[in-house]
Amino acid sequence: MDLETRVLEEGKRVLRQNRRIIGGHEVTIPAPGWFDHQYLWDSCFHAITLSHFDQAAAENELISLMASQHRNGMVPHSSKFNFRGMLLPYTSNITQPPLIARATLEVYEAAHNTAFLDNMFPKLNLYYEWLSKKRVREGVLTVASPLEAGEDNSVVWDDADSLRLPKASYILYDYFATHFPKTPQVRHVFSVKETALYADSLQCMSLIAGILGNNELSTRYERQHEKVIESMRKVFRHSSGLYYNLNSNGEPIIVKTHSIFAPLFAGALPKEEAETLIKEHLLNEKEFWPQFPVPTVAINEPKFSPTGYWRGPVWMPINWIIYSGLLRYGFNDAAQMLLLKTLVVVEKSGFREYYNPLTGEGLGAREFGMSTLPVDMVMRNGTK
Ligand code: GLC
């Protein structure tokens, strides 16, 4: 068996093993014994990967995710707490990276089941409407807490506001913001990654509406998408040419993280700028190209830590976002190199939650669902 086939087979095994029926809903939990809820972006990635080998499971994953949608349209970052197979009443007050339309489109394209698309579409409309009302500021997406970005302890949040309170107070605040609906939102990080995912999803919504014959909505989503792309440039582009997140006061948070590459995912950069970004930063051994890329923080940043949670290690959803961006621009050589290095680290250390980018050592949870994304990366490479 070659490397790709071994990773494919193991990835399928892990996702199958993590499937549960919770309260009548089919769910893939991120990692047994570590994360037993259903999580929003995990489920989107699980569904995308499942669609390569179990279509019904992929569709049910997204249908069960939307079963937790709040009446106002919000989809919680986690839900369906699993206690010995029982569904306990649980929901959260924050959302997660808005990939649901991208996942829905990919799952649809695997089998062209229009009934699935019909089922998802009204719920997706509500969700993207909620985001545009509650999270969009100055035309880009803001994030209420690091958990909402799926990056719990990211360095970006060290400088998210000017109050600079002790870290413990933010952890306490985030706990309340997550679990108690009336907690006011006091922090707004203007997030490059979330905006790129949002822009892409608006384009997916336009395509989905088109497939379902709703031309009016299709045009409306396409326009909304174009406006977000324009705003990204205005809001995030720094004089250095890099796109930085902004803190709650609208000031750039100047630290090189993986999010400088997120605009590629949305096709938001002119081709020459994209080329420079890849040559000077991604394929640069001093920044984002150590032996096991892609570190979530550049290795020459003072805050880089090879083992700190979201403070340097490799996370597969980020490799997937960057890989997708490279493919979108036709940077096939860089995409191939990234794919190979990604497969190597997974083969070396298994499907761990995250990896040390200097040694390839696996860290955190084991049998971690989102780390099976290399399966999708291989399948999209057209080699299997
Ligand atoms: C951690 C990760 C987050 C993920 C969750 C469940 O909180 O930071 O990205 O969604 O675990 O796997």
Short mmCIF file of C-alpha atoms and ligand atoms in Angstrom, two decimals:
data_model
loop_
_atom_site.label_atom_id
_atom_site.label_comp_id
_atom_site.label_asym_id
_atom_site.label_seq_id
_atom_site.Cartn_x
_atom_site.Cartn_y
_atom_site.Cartn_z
CA MET A 1 0.00 0.00 0.00
CA ASP A 2 1.36 3.45 -0.82
CA LEU A 3 1.39 6.44 1.54
CA GLU A 4 -1.81 7.98 0.14
CA THR A 5 -3.77 4.75 0.36
CA ARG A 6 -2.61 4.11 3.92
CA VAL A 7 -3.74 7.59 5.02
CA LEU A 8 -7.07 7.15 3.17
CA GLU A 9 -7.80 3.82 4.81
CA GLU A 10 -6.83 5.00 8.30
CA GLY A 11 -8.79 8.24 7.88
CA LYS A 12 -11.93 6.32 6.94
CA ARG A 13 -11.47 4.06 9.94
CA VAL A 14 -11.21 7.02 12.35
CA LEU A 15 -14.28 8.81 11.01
CA ARG A 16 -16.34 5.61 11.04
CA GLN A 17 -15.22 4.88 14.57
CA ASN A 18 -16.21 8.39 15.77
CA ARG A 19 -19.78 8.15 14.49
CA ARG A 20 -22.53 8.11 17.09
CA ILE A 21 -26.31 8.23 17.21
CA ILE A 22 -27.08 10.89 19.80
CA GLY A 23 -30.75 11.47 20.57
CA GLY A 24 -31.68 10.07 17.17
CA HIS A 25 -29.16 12.30 15.34
CA GLU A 26 -26.22 10.89 13.40
CA VAL A 27 -23.14 12.74 14.55
CA THR A 28 -19.37 12.39 14.20
CA ILE A 29 -17.75 13.45 17.46
CA PRO A 30 -14.27 15.03 17.17
CA ALA A 31 -12.45 12.58 19.46
CA PRO A 32 -13.88 9.97 21.83
CA GLY A 33 -13.20 10.83 25.47
CA TRP A 34 -11.81 14.27 24.57
CA PHE A 35 -14.57 16.02 22.64
CA ASP A 36 -17.93 14.24 22.84
CA HIS A 37 -20.16 17.04 21.48
CA GLN A 38 -21.03 17.85 17.92
CA TYR A 39 -18.93 20.87 16.83
CA LEU A 40 -19.77 23.14 13.92
CA TRP A 41 -16.59 23.35 11.87
CA ASP A 42 -15.52 19.84 12.82
CA SER A 43 -18.83 18.56 11.45
CA CYS A 44 -18.41 20.52 8.22
CA PHE A 45 -14.98 18.97 7.71
CA HIS A 46 -16.21 15.52 8.72
CA ALA A 47 -19.03 15.80 6.16
CA ILE A 48 -16.65 16.87 3.39
CA THR A 49 -14.37 13.92 4.09
CA LEU A 50 -17.23 11.44 4.60
CA SER A 51 -18.68 12.40 1.20
CA HIS A 52 -15.79 10.50 -0.43
CA PHE A 53 -16.90 7.17 0.98
CA ASP A 54 -20.25 7.36 2.83
CA GLN A 55 -22.71 9.78 1.22
CA ALA A 56 -25.59 9.12 3.64
CA ALA A 57 -23.34 9.75 6.64
CA ALA A 58 -22.07 12.99 5.07
CA GLU A 59 -25.60 14.29 4.47
CA ASN A 60 -26.82 13.24 7.91
CA GLU A 61 -23.86 14.95 9.56
CA LEU A 62 -24.97 18.33 8.19
CA ILE A 63 -28.67 17.69 8.73
CA SER A 64 -28.01 16.85 12.38
CA LEU A 65 -25.81 19.96 12.72
CA MET A 66 -28.70 22.15 11.55
CA ALA A 67 -31.05 20.45 14.00
CA SER A 68 -29.28 22.53 16.68
CA GLN A 69 -29.91 25.83 14.90
CA HIS A 70 -31.41 28.51 17.13
CA ARG A 71 -34.66 30.17 16.14
CA ASN A 72 -32.83 33.39 15.21
CA GLY A 73 -30.68 31.47 12.69
CA MET A 74 -27.49 31.11 14.76
CA VAL A 75 -25.82 27.71 14.60
CA PRO A 76 -24.02 27.03 17.89
CA HIS A 77 -20.34 26.17 17.97
CA SER A 78 -21.12 22.98 19.87
CA SER A 79 -24.23 21.02 20.73
CA LYS A 80 -25.61 17.55 21.44
CA PHE A 81 -23.63 16.71 24.50
CA ASN A 82 -23.16 12.97 24.45
CA PHE A 83 -23.30 11.20 27.79
CA ARG A 84 -23.23 7.43 27.31
CA GLY A 85 -25.15 7.76 24.08
CA MET A 86 -27.76 10.07 25.58
CA LEU A 87 -28.46 13.52 24.24
CA LEU A 88 -28.33 16.03 27.06
CA PRO A 89 -29.90 19.45 26.54
CA TYR A 90 -27.00 21.67 25.61
CA THR A 91 -26.32 24.52 23.27
CA SER A 92 -23.90 27.40 23.09
CA ASN A 93 -24.22 31.08 22.46
CA ILE A 94 -21.40 31.48 19.97
CA THR A 95 -20.92 30.10 16.49
CA GLN A 96 -17.81 28.76 14.68
CA PRO A 97 -16.08 29.29 11.31
CA PRO A 98 -18.95 29.62 8.82
CA LEU A 99 -18.16 26.72 6.51
CA ILE A 100 -21.62 25.19 6.33
CA ALA A 101 -22.45 26.34 2.80
CA ARG A 102 -19.05 25.13 1.50
CA ALA A 103 -19.62 21.73 3.16
CA THR A 104 -23.19 21.51 1.84
CA LEU A 105 -22.09 22.24 -1.70
CA GLU A 106 -19.25 19.68 -1.58
CA VAL A 107 -21.54 17.01 -0.15
CA TYR A 108 -24.19 17.79 -2.77
CA GLU A 109 -21.66 17.59 -5.58
CA ALA A 110 -20.66 14.09 -4.54
CA ALA A 111 -24.13 12.66 -5.31
CA HIS A 112 -26.41 15.42 -6.67
CA ASN A 113 -29.15 14.68 -4.16
CA THR A 114 -31.47 17.65 -4.62
CA ALA A 115 -33.68 16.62 -1.69
CA PHE A 116 -30.67 17.12 0.62
CA LEU A 117 -30.04 20.57 -0.84
CA ASP A 118 -33.73 21.49 -0.50
CA ASN A 119 -33.62 20.45 3.13
CA MET A 120 -30.50 22.51 3.90
CA PHE A 121 -31.21 25.66 1.89
CA PRO A 122 -33.79 27.48 4.10
CA LYS A 123 -31.68 26.78 7.20
CA LEU A 124 -28.54 28.04 5.48
CA ASN A 125 -30.37 31.20 4.43
CA LEU A 126 -31.31 31.87 8.03
CA TYR A 127 -27.76 31.25 9.22
CA TYR A 128 -26.06 33.54 6.69
CA GLU A 129 -28.66 36.21 7.37
CA TRP A 130 -27.92 35.96 11.08
CA LEU A 131 -24.19 36.33 10.40
CA SER A 132 -24.72 39.36 8.20
CA LYS A 133 -26.81 41.02 10.93
CA LYS A 134 -24.85 40.02 14.01
CA ARG A 135 -21.24 39.52 12.98
CA VAL A 136 -20.54 41.70 9.94
CA ARG A 137 -18.96 45.11 10.66
CA GLU A 138 -17.42 47.36 8.05
CA GLY A 139 -18.27 44.66 5.52
CA VAL A 140 -16.12 41.91 7.10
CA LEU A 141 -16.75 39.20 9.65
CA THR A 142 -15.99 39.78 13.31
CA VAL A 143 -15.55 37.07 15.88
CA ALA A 144 -16.83 37.31 19.44
CA SER A 145 -14.31 35.03 21.14
CA PRO A 146 -11.33 32.85 20.21
CA LEU A 147 -13.59 29.80 20.56
CA GLU A 148 -15.80 31.24 17.85
CA ALA A 149 -12.77 31.26 15.52
CA GLY A 150 -12.10 27.63 16.52
CA GLU A 151 -8.67 28.80 17.79
CA ASP A 152 -9.11 28.71 21.55
CA ASN A 153 -5.76 30.09 22.67
CA SER A 154 -4.58 31.92 19.56
CA VAL A 155 -1.90 34.62 19.93
CA VAL A 156 -4.24 36.95 18.02
CA TRP A 157 -6.45 37.24 21.09
CA ASP A 158 -3.59 38.35 23.36
CA ASP A 159 -4.08 41.83 21.89
CA ALA A 160 -7.77 41.74 21.11
CA ASP A 161 -8.70 44.86 23.07
CA SER A 162 -7.17 47.82 24.80
CA LEU A 163 -8.27 46.85 28.33
CA ARG A 164 -5.44 44.30 28.71
CA LEU A 165 -7.13 42.64 31.68
CA PRO A 166 -5.52 39.54 33.23
CA LYS A 167 -5.97 36.48 31.00
CA ALA A 168 -8.14 34.70 33.60
CA SER A 169 -10.84 37.36 33.27
CA TYR A 170 -11.09 36.73 29.53
CA ILE A 171 -11.35 32.99 30.08
CA LEU A 172 -14.19 33.63 32.54
CA TYR A 173 -15.87 36.05 30.15
CA ASP A 174 -15.58 33.59 27.24
CA TYR A 175 -17.17 30.93 29.43
CA PHE A 176 -20.20 33.17 30.05
CA ALA A 177 -20.36 34.35 26.44
CA THR A 178 -20.42 30.71 25.35
CA HIS A 179 -23.06 29.43 27.71
CA PHE A 180 -25.35 32.35 28.65
CA PRO A 181 -27.42 33.91 25.87
CA LYS A 182 -27.72 37.35 27.48
CA THR A 183 -23.97 37.94 27.81
CA PRO A 184 -23.19 41.09 25.80
CA GLN A 185 -20.53 40.79 23.11
CA VAL A 186 -17.65 43.00 24.25
CA ARG A 187 -14.88 41.88 21.93
CA HIS A 188 -14.90 41.92 18.14
CA VAL A 189 -11.81 40.70 16.37
CA PHE A 190 -12.11 41.54 12.68
CA SER A 191 -11.01 38.17 11.41
CA VAL A 192 -9.28 37.52 8.08
CA LYS A 193 -9.83 33.76 8.17
CA GLU A 194 -13.52 33.96 9.12
CA THR A 195 -14.11 36.63 6.47
CA ALA A 196 -12.42 34.49 3.81
CA LEU A 197 -14.55 31.48 4.77
CA TYR A 198 -17.64 33.68 4.86
CA ALA A 199 -16.91 35.18 1.42
CA ASP A 200 -16.41 31.70 -0.02
CA SER A 201 -19.64 30.49 1.59
CA LEU A 202 -21.60 33.39 0.06
CA GLN A 203 -20.34 32.26 -3.32
CA CYS A 204 -21.41 28.69 -2.48
CA MET A 205 -24.86 30.03 -1.48
CA SER A 206 -25.10 31.73 -4.85
CA LEU A 207 -24.31 28.43 -6.59
CA ILE A 208 -26.73 26.47 -4.38
CA ALA A 209 -29.53 28.98 -5.05
CA GLY A 210 -28.77 28.66 -8.77
CA ILE A 211 -28.94 24.86 -8.65
CA LEU A 212 -32.34 25.14 -6.94
CA GLY A 213 -33.54 27.57 -9.61
CA ASN A 214 -33.74 30.60 -7.32
CA ASN A 215 -32.02 33.11 -9.58
CA GLU A 216 -32.95 36.14 -7.54
CA LEU A 217 -31.24 34.83 -4.40
CA SER A 218 -28.34 33.53 -6.46
CA THR A 219 -27.66 37.05 -7.77
CA ARG A 220 -28.11 38.57 -4.33
CA TYR A 221 -25.53 36.20 -2.77
CA GLU A 222 -23.08 36.81 -5.61
CA ARG A 223 -23.31 40.58 -5.03
CA GLN A 224 -22.91 40.11 -1.29
CA HIS A 225 -19.84 37.97 -1.99
CA GLU A 226 -18.27 40.63 -4.20
CA LYS A 227 -18.85 43.30 -1.57
CA VAL A 228 -17.17 41.22 1.13
CA ILE A 229 -14.14 40.64 -1.11
CA GLU A 230 -13.86 44.39 -1.70
CA SER A 231 -14.16 45.14 2.00
CA MET A 232 -11.49 42.56 2.85
CA ARG A 233 -8.95 44.58 0.91
CA LYS A 234 -10.01 47.87 2.45
CA VAL A 235 -10.17 46.65 6.03
CA PHE A 236 -7.35 44.11 6.31
CA ARG A 237 -4.62 45.07 3.83
CA HIS A 238 -1.65 46.47 5.72
CA SER A 239 1.02 48.67 4.12
CA SER A 240 3.31 45.59 4.09
CA GLY A 241 0.82 43.94 1.71
CA LEU A 242 -0.18 41.32 4.30
CA TYR A 243 -3.73 40.95 5.58
CA TYR A 244 -3.81 41.26 9.37
CA ASN A 245 -6.67 40.74 11.83
CA LEU A 246 -7.85 43.90 13.62
CA ASN A 247 -8.60 44.26 17.32
CA SER A 248 -11.86 45.59 18.77
CA ASN A 249 -10.61 49.17 18.21
CA GLY A 250 -9.96 48.50 14.54
CA GLU A 251 -6.15 48.45 14.93
CA PRO A 252 -4.10 45.79 13.11
CA ILE A 253 -2.76 42.94 15.26
CA ILE A 254 0.70 42.67 13.73
CA VAL A 255 1.65 39.06 14.23
CA LYS A 256 2.20 36.66 11.35
CA THR A 257 -0.21 33.77 11.73
CA HIS A 258 -1.65 31.29 9.22
CA SER A 259 -4.43 33.80 8.60
CA ILE A 260 -2.19 35.83 6.25
CA PHE A 261 -2.84 32.99 3.75
CA ALA A 262 -6.63 32.87 4.23
CA PRO A 263 -7.36 35.45 1.47
CA LEU A 264 -6.15 32.80 -1.03
CA PHE A 265 -9.05 30.55 0.00
CA ALA A 266 -11.54 33.24 -1.05
CA GLY A 267 -9.59 34.20 -4.18
CA ALA A 268 -9.30 37.69 -2.70
CA LEU A 269 -5.76 38.55 -3.90
CA PRO A 270 -4.54 39.52 -7.36
CA LYS A 271 -2.37 36.71 -8.78
CA GLU A 272 0.97 38.56 -8.41
CA GLU A 273 0.26 39.36 -4.76
CA ALA A 274 -0.65 35.74 -4.16
CA GLU A 275 2.62 34.62 -5.77
CA THR A 276 4.68 36.95 -3.61
CA LEU A 277 2.84 35.80 -0.49
CA ILE A 278 3.62 32.17 -1.23
CA LYS A 279 7.27 32.71 -2.19
CA GLU A 280 8.15 35.12 0.58
CA HIS A 281 6.14 33.70 3.45
CA LEU A 282 4.69 30.23 2.90
CA LEU A 283 7.73 28.60 1.31
CA ASN A 284 10.10 30.48 3.59
CA GLU A 285 11.92 28.16 6.03
CA LYS A 286 12.28 30.97 8.55
CA GLU A 287 8.54 31.60 8.66
CA PHE A 288 5.95 29.01 7.58
CA TRP A 289 7.98 26.19 5.97
CA PRO A 290 9.78 24.20 8.68
CA GLN A 291 10.15 20.43 8.25
CA PHE A 292 6.44 19.82 9.02
CA PRO A 293 4.38 22.78 7.71
CA VAL A 294 2.20 24.78 8.16
CA PRO A 295 2.81 26.27 11.62
CA THR A 296 -0.14 28.36 12.82
CA VAL A 297 2.30 31.13 13.86
CA ALA A 298 5.48 31.99 11.88
CA ILE A 299 8.45 30.33 13.56
CA ASN A 300 10.39 33.61 13.68
CA GLU A 301 7.62 35.37 15.63
CA PRO A 302 8.56 35.94 19.31
CA LYS A 303 5.21 34.39 20.33
CA PHE A 304 5.77 31.18 18.35
CA SER A 305 5.60 28.06 20.51
CA PRO A 306 5.94 24.65 18.78
CA THR A 307 3.61 22.99 21.30
CA GLY A 308 1.35 25.85 22.53
CA TYR A 309 -2.35 25.44 21.82
CA TRP A 310 -2.99 27.37 18.57
CA ARG A 311 0.29 29.22 19.18
CA GLY A 312 2.46 27.52 16.56
CA PRO A 313 1.51 23.86 15.97
CA VAL A 314 0.12 22.48 12.72
CA TRP A 315 -3.67 22.03 12.58
CA MET A 316 -5.12 20.08 9.65
CA PRO A 317 -8.08 22.42 9.01
CA ILE A 318 -5.53 25.19 8.43
CA ASN A 319 -3.45 23.03 6.08
CA TRP A 320 -6.70 22.26 4.23
CA ILE A 321 -7.63 25.96 3.94
CA ILE A 322 -4.16 26.83 2.61
CA TYR A 323 -4.08 23.83 0.25
CA SER A 324 -7.51 24.82 -1.12
CA GLY A 325 -6.22 28.36 -1.68
CA LEU A 326 -3.17 27.07 -3.56
CA LEU A 327 -5.36 24.91 -5.80
CA ARG A 328 -7.76 27.79 -6.39
CA TYR A 329 -4.88 29.86 -7.79
CA GLY A 330 -3.37 26.96 -9.72
CA PHE A 331 -0.18 26.90 -7.61
CA ASN A 332 0.02 23.17 -8.12
CA ASP A 333 3.69 22.63 -7.20
CA ALA A 334 3.27 24.31 -3.82
CA ALA A 335 0.01 22.37 -3.29
CA GLN A 336 1.76 19.05 -4.07
CA MET A 337 4.59 19.82 -1.65
CA LEU A 338 2.14 20.73 1.07
CA LEU A 339 0.07 17.61 0.46
CA LEU A 340 3.11 15.34 0.67
CA LYS A 341 4.39 16.94 3.86
CA THR A 342 0.89 16.73 5.36
CA LEU A 343 0.63 13.01 4.56
CA VAL A 344 4.07 12.41 6.03
CA VAL A 345 3.22 14.00 9.38
CA VAL A 346 -0.06 12.05 9.63
CA GLU A 347 1.69 8.79 8.80
CA LYS A 348 4.41 9.55 11.35
CA SER A 349 2.16 10.56 14.25
CA GLY A 350 -1.41 9.45 13.44
CA PHE A 351 -4.59 11.54 13.53
CA ARG A 352 -3.68 13.76 16.45
CA GLU A 353 -5.38 17.05 17.29
CA TYR A 354 -2.28 19.10 16.36
CA TYR A 355 1.43 18.59 15.60
CA ASN A 356 4.78 20.12 16.50
CA PRO A 357 5.91 21.74 13.23
CA LEU A 358 9.60 21.30 14.06
CA THR A 359 9.56 17.59 14.99
CA GLY A 360 6.24 16.26 13.63
CA GLU A 361 5.33 14.97 17.08
CA GLY A 362 1.55 14.48 17.57
CA LEU A 363 -0.10 16.45 20.41
CA GLY A 364 -3.49 16.69 22.14
CA ALA A 365 -6.47 14.44 21.35
CA ARG A 366 -6.06 11.14 19.50
CA GLU A 367 -8.18 9.77 16.63
CA PHE A 368 -9.16 13.37 15.90
CA GLY A 369 -11.81 13.77 13.17
CA MET A 370 -10.63 17.04 11.57
CA SER A 371 -7.17 15.54 11.15
CA THR A 372 -8.62 13.13 8.57
CA LEU A 373 -8.87 16.09 6.15
CA PRO A 374 -5.81 14.83 4.22
CA VAL A 375 -8.26 12.22 2.84
CA ASP A 376 -10.14 15.03 1.10
CA MET A 377 -6.86 16.66 0.08
CA VAL A 378 -5.76 13.42 -1.63
CA MET A 379 -9.13 12.90 -3.30
CA ARG A 380 -9.16 16.46 -4.66
CA ASN A 381 -5.67 16.00 -5.97
CA GLY A 382 -7.23 13.66 -8.52
CA THR A 383 -4.72 10.91 -7.90
CA LYS A 384 -7.13 8.41 -6.27
C1 GLC B 1 -10.96 22.72 20.26
C2 GLC B 1 -10.43 23.39 18.97
C3 GLC B 1 -11.60 23.71 18.03
C4 GLC B 1 -12.44 22.46 17.79
C5 GLC B 1 -12.85 21.78 19.11
C6 GLC B 1 -13.49 20.43 18.88
O1 GLC B 1 -11.75 23.59 20.98
O2 GLC B 1 -9.71 24.54 19.26
O3 GLC B 1 -11.12 24.21 16.82
O4 GLC B 1 -13.57 22.77 17.06
O5 GLC B 1 -11.71 21.57 19.92
O6 GLC B 1 -12.64 19.59 18.15
#
